PDB file of C-alpha atoms in Angstrom:
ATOM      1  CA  UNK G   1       7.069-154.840 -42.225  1.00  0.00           C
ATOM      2  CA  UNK G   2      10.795-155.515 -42.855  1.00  0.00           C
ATOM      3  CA  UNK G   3      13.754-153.629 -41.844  1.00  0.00           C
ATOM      4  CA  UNK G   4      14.036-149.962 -40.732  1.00  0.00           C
ATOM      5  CA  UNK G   5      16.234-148.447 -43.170  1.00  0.00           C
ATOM      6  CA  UNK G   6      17.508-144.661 -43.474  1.00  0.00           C
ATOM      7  CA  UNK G   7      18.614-144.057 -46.749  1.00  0.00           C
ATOM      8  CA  UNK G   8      21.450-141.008 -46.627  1.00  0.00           C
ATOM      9  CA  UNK G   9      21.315-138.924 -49.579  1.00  0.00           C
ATOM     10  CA  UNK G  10      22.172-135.880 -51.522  1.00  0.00           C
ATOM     11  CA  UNK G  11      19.066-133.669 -51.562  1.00  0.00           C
ATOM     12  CA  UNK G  12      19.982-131.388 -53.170  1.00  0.00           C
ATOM     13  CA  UNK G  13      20.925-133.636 -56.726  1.00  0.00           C
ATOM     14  CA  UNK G  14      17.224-134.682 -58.557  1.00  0.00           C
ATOM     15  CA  UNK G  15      18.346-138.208 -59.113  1.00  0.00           C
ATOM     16  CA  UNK G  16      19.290-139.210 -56.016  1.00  0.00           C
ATOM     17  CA  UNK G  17      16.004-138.569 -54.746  1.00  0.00           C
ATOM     18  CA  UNK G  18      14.478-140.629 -57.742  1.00  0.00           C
ATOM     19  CA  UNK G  19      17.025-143.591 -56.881  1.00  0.00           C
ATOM     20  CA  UNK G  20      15.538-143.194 -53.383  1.00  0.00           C
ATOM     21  CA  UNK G  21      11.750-143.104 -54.576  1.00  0.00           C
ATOM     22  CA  UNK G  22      12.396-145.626 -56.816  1.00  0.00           C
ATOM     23  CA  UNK G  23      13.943-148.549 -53.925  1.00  0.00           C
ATOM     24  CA  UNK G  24      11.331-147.619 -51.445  1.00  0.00           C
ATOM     25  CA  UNK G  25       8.368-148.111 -53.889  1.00  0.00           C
ATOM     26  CA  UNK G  26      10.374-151.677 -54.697  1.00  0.00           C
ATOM     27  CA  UNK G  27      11.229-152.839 -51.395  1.00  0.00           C
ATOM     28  CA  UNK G  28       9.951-154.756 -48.880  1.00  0.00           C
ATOM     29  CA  UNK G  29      11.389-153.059 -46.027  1.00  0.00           C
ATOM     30  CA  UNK G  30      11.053-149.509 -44.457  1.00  0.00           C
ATOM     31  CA  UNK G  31      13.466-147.037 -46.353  1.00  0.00           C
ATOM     32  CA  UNK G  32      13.281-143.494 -45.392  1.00  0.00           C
ATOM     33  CA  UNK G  33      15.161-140.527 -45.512  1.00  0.00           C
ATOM     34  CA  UNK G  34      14.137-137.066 -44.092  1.00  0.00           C
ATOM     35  CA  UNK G  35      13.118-134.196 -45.872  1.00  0.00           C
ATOM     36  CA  UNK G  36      15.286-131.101 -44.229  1.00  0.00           C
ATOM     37  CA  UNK G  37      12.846-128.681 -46.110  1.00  0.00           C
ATOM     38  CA  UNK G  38      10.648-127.817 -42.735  1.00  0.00           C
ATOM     39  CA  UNK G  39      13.875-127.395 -40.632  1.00  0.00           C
ATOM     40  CA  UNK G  40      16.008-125.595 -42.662  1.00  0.00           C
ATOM     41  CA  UNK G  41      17.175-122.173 -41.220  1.00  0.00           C
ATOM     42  CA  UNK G  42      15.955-119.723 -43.258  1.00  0.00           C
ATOM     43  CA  UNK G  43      16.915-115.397 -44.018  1.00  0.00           C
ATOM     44  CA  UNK G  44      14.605-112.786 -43.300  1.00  0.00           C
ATOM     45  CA  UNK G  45      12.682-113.280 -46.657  1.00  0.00           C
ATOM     46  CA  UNK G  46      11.749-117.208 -45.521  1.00  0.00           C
ATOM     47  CA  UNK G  47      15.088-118.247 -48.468  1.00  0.00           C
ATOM     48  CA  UNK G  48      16.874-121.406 -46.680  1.00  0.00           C
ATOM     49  CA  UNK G  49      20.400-120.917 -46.181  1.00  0.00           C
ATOM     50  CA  UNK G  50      23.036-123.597 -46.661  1.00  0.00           C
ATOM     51  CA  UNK G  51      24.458-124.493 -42.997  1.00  0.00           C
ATOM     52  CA  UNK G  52      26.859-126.701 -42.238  1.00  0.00           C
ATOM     53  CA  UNK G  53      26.090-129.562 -39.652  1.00  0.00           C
ATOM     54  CA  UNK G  54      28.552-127.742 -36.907  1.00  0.00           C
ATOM     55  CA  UNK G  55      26.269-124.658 -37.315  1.00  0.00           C
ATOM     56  CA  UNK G  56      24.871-123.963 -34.257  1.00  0.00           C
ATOM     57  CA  UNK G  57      21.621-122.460 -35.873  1.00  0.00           C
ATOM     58  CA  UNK G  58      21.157-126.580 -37.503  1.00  0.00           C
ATOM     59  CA  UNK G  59      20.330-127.954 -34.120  1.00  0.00           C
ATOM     60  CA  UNK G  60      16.831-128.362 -34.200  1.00  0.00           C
ATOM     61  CA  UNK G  61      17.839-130.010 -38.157  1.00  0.00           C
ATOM     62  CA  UNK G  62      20.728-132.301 -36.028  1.00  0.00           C
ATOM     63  CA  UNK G  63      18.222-133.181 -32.921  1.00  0.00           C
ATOM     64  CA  UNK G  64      15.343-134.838 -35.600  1.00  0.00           C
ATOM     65  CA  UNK G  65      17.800-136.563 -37.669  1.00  0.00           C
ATOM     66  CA  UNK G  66      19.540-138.098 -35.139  1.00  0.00           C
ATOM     67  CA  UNK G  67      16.414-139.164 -33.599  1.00  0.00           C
ATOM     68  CA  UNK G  68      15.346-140.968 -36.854  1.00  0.00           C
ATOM     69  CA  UNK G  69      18.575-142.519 -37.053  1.00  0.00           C
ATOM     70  CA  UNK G  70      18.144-143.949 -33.723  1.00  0.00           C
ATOM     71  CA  UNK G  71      15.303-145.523 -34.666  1.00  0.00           C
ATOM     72  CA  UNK G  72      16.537-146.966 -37.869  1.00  0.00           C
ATOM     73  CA  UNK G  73      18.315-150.229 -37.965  1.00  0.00           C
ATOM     74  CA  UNK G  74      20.604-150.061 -41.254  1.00  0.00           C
ATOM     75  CA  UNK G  75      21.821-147.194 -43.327  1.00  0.00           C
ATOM     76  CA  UNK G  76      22.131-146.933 -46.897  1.00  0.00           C
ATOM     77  CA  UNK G  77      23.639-143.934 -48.112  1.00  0.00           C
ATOM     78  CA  UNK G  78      23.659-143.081 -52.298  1.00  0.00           C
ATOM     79  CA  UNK G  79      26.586-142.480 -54.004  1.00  0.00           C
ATOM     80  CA  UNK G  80      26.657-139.641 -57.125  1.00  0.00           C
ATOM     81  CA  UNK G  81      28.563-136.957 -58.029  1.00  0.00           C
ATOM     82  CA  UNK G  82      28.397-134.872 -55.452  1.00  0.00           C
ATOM     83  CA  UNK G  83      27.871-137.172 -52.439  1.00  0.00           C
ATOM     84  CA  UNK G  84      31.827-137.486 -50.951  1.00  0.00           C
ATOM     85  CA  UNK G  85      31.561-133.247 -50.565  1.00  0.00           C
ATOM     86  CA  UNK G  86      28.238-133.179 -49.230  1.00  0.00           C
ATOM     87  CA  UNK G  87      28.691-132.192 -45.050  1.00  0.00           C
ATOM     88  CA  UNK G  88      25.537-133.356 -44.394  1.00  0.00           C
ATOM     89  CA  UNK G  89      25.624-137.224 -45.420  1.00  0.00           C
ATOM     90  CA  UNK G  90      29.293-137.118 -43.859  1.00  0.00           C
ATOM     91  CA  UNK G  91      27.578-136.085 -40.069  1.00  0.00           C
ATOM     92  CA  UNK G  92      24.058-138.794 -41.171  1.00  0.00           C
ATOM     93  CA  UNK G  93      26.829-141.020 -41.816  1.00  0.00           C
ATOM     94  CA  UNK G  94      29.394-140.779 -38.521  1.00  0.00           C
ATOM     95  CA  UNK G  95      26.350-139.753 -36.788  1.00  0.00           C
ATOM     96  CA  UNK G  96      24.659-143.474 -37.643  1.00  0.00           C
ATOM     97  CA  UNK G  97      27.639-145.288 -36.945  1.00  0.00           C
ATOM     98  CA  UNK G  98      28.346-144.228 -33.316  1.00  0.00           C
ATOM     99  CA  UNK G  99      24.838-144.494 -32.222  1.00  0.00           C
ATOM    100  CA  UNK G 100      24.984-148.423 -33.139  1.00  0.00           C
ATOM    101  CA  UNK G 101      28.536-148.787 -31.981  1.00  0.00           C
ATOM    102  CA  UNK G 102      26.919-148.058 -28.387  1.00  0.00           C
ATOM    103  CA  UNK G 103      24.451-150.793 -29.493  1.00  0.00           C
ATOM    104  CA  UNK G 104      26.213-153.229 -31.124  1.00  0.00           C
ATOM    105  CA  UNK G 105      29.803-152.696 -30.645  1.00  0.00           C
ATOM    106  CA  UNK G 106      32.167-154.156 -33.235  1.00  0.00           C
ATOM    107  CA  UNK G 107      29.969-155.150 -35.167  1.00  0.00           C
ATOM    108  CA  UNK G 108      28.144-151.510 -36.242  1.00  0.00           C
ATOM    109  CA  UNK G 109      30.090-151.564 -39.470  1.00  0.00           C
ATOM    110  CA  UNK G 110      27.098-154.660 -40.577  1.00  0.00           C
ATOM    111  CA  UNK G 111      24.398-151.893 -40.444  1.00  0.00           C
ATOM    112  CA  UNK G 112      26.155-149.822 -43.336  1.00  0.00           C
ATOM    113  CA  UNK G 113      26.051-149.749 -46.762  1.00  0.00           C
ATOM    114  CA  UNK G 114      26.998-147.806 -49.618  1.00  0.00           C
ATOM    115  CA  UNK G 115      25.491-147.724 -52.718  1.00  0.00           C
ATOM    116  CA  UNK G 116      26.549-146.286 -56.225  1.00  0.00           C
ATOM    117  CA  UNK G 117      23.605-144.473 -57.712  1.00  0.00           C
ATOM    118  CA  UNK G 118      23.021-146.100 -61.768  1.00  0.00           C
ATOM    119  CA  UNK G 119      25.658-145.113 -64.134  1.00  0.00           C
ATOM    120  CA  UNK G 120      27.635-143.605 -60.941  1.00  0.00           C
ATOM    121  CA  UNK G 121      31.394-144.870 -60.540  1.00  0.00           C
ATOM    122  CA  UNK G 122      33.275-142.282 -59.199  1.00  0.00           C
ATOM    123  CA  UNK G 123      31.791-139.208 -57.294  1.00  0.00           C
ATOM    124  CA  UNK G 124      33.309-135.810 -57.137  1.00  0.00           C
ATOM    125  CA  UNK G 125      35.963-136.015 -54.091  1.00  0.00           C
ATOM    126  CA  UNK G 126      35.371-139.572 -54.022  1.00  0.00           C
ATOM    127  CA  UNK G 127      33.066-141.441 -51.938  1.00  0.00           C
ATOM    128  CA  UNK G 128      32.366-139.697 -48.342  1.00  0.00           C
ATOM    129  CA  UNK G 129      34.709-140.279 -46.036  1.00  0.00           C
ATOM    130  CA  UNK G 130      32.886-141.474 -43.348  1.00  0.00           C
ATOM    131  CA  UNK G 131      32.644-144.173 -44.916  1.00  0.00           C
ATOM    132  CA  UNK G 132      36.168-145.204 -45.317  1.00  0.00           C
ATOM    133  CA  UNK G 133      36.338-148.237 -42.777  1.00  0.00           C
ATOM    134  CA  UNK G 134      33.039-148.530 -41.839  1.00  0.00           C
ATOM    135  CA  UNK G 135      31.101-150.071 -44.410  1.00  0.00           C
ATOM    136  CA  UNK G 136      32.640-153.215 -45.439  1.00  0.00           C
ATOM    137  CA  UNK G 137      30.663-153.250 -49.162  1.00  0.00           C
ATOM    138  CA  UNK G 138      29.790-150.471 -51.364  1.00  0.00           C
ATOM    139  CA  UNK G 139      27.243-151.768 -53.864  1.00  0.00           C
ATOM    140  CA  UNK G 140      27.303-150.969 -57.721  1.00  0.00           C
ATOM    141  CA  UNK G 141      23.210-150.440 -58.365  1.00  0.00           C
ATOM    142  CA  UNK G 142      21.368-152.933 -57.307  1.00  0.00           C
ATOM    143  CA  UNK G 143      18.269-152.820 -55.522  1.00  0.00           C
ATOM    144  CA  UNK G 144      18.312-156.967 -55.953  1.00  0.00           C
ATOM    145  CA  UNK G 145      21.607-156.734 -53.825  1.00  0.00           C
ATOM    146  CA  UNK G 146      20.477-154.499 -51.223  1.00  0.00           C
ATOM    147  CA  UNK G 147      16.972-156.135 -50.965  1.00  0.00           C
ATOM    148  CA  UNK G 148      19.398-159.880 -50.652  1.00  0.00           C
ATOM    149  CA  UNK G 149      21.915-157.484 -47.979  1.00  0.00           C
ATOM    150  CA  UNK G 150      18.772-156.135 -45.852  1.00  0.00           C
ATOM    151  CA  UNK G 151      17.417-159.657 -45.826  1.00  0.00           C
ATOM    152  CA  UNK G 152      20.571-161.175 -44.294  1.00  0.00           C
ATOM    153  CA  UNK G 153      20.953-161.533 -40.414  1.00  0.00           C
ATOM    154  CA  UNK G 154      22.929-159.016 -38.517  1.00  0.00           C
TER     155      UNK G 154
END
């Protein structure tokens, strides 16, 4: 098996979790994202409710993703429409990049990648800000390019 990859996303928009089917079913490495369904915090009638990363009721939500993203050697997160508003890629994304900064130092920003989701240019509020300065490409679409980027040397 190739690289550990967690691929950041917007779960809430229907393509981005096509995009994501679609490069793990054509990759040769390990892409995976987690599905928050199971540890969502939910009302009285079992509805989730939208929480924001700093809620405290998310910690059980913020304990298992961060322990998948310590396990996970590169991040990919997918760009759309609605992905530079979205709380929770912003925390998956700052999250990722100072666990491997106590890993790897200076050289965490390697591990990062955005990627523009097909057809996607822009995204509402622009891309997330956590990655301003921290990934040094953001892809167009492309799984060729980020199968050629996961194959290169860290």
């Amino acid at each position: 098996m190739g690289t550990r990859v967690y691929v950041s996303l917007n779960h809430e928009d229907e393509a981005q979790r096509k995009w994501f089917e679609l490069l793990a079913k054509q990759s040769r490495h390990e892409l995976h994202t987690f599905e928050r369904a199971e540890l969502l915090v939910r009302d009285r009638t079992g509805r989730p409710l939208r929480t924001a990363p700093t809620d405290v009721r998310a910690e059980p939500l913020r304990m298992a993703l961060r322990e998948r993203l310590m396990k996970s050697e590169r991040m990919v997160v997918l760009i759309a429409r609605d992905t530079g508003v979205n709380e929770w890629v912003d925390w998956e994304i700052r999250t990722f990049f100072e666990l491997k900064q106590q890993e790897a130092g200076s050289t965490a920003w390697r591990r990062l990648r955005g990627m523009r989701g097909k057809g996607h240019r822009v995204s509402r509020g622009g891309d997330p800000d956590a990655l301003a300065g921290r990934a040094t490409v953001t892809l167009d679409w492309s799984p060729a390019s980020l199968e050629r980027w996961l194959e290169t040397a860290l």
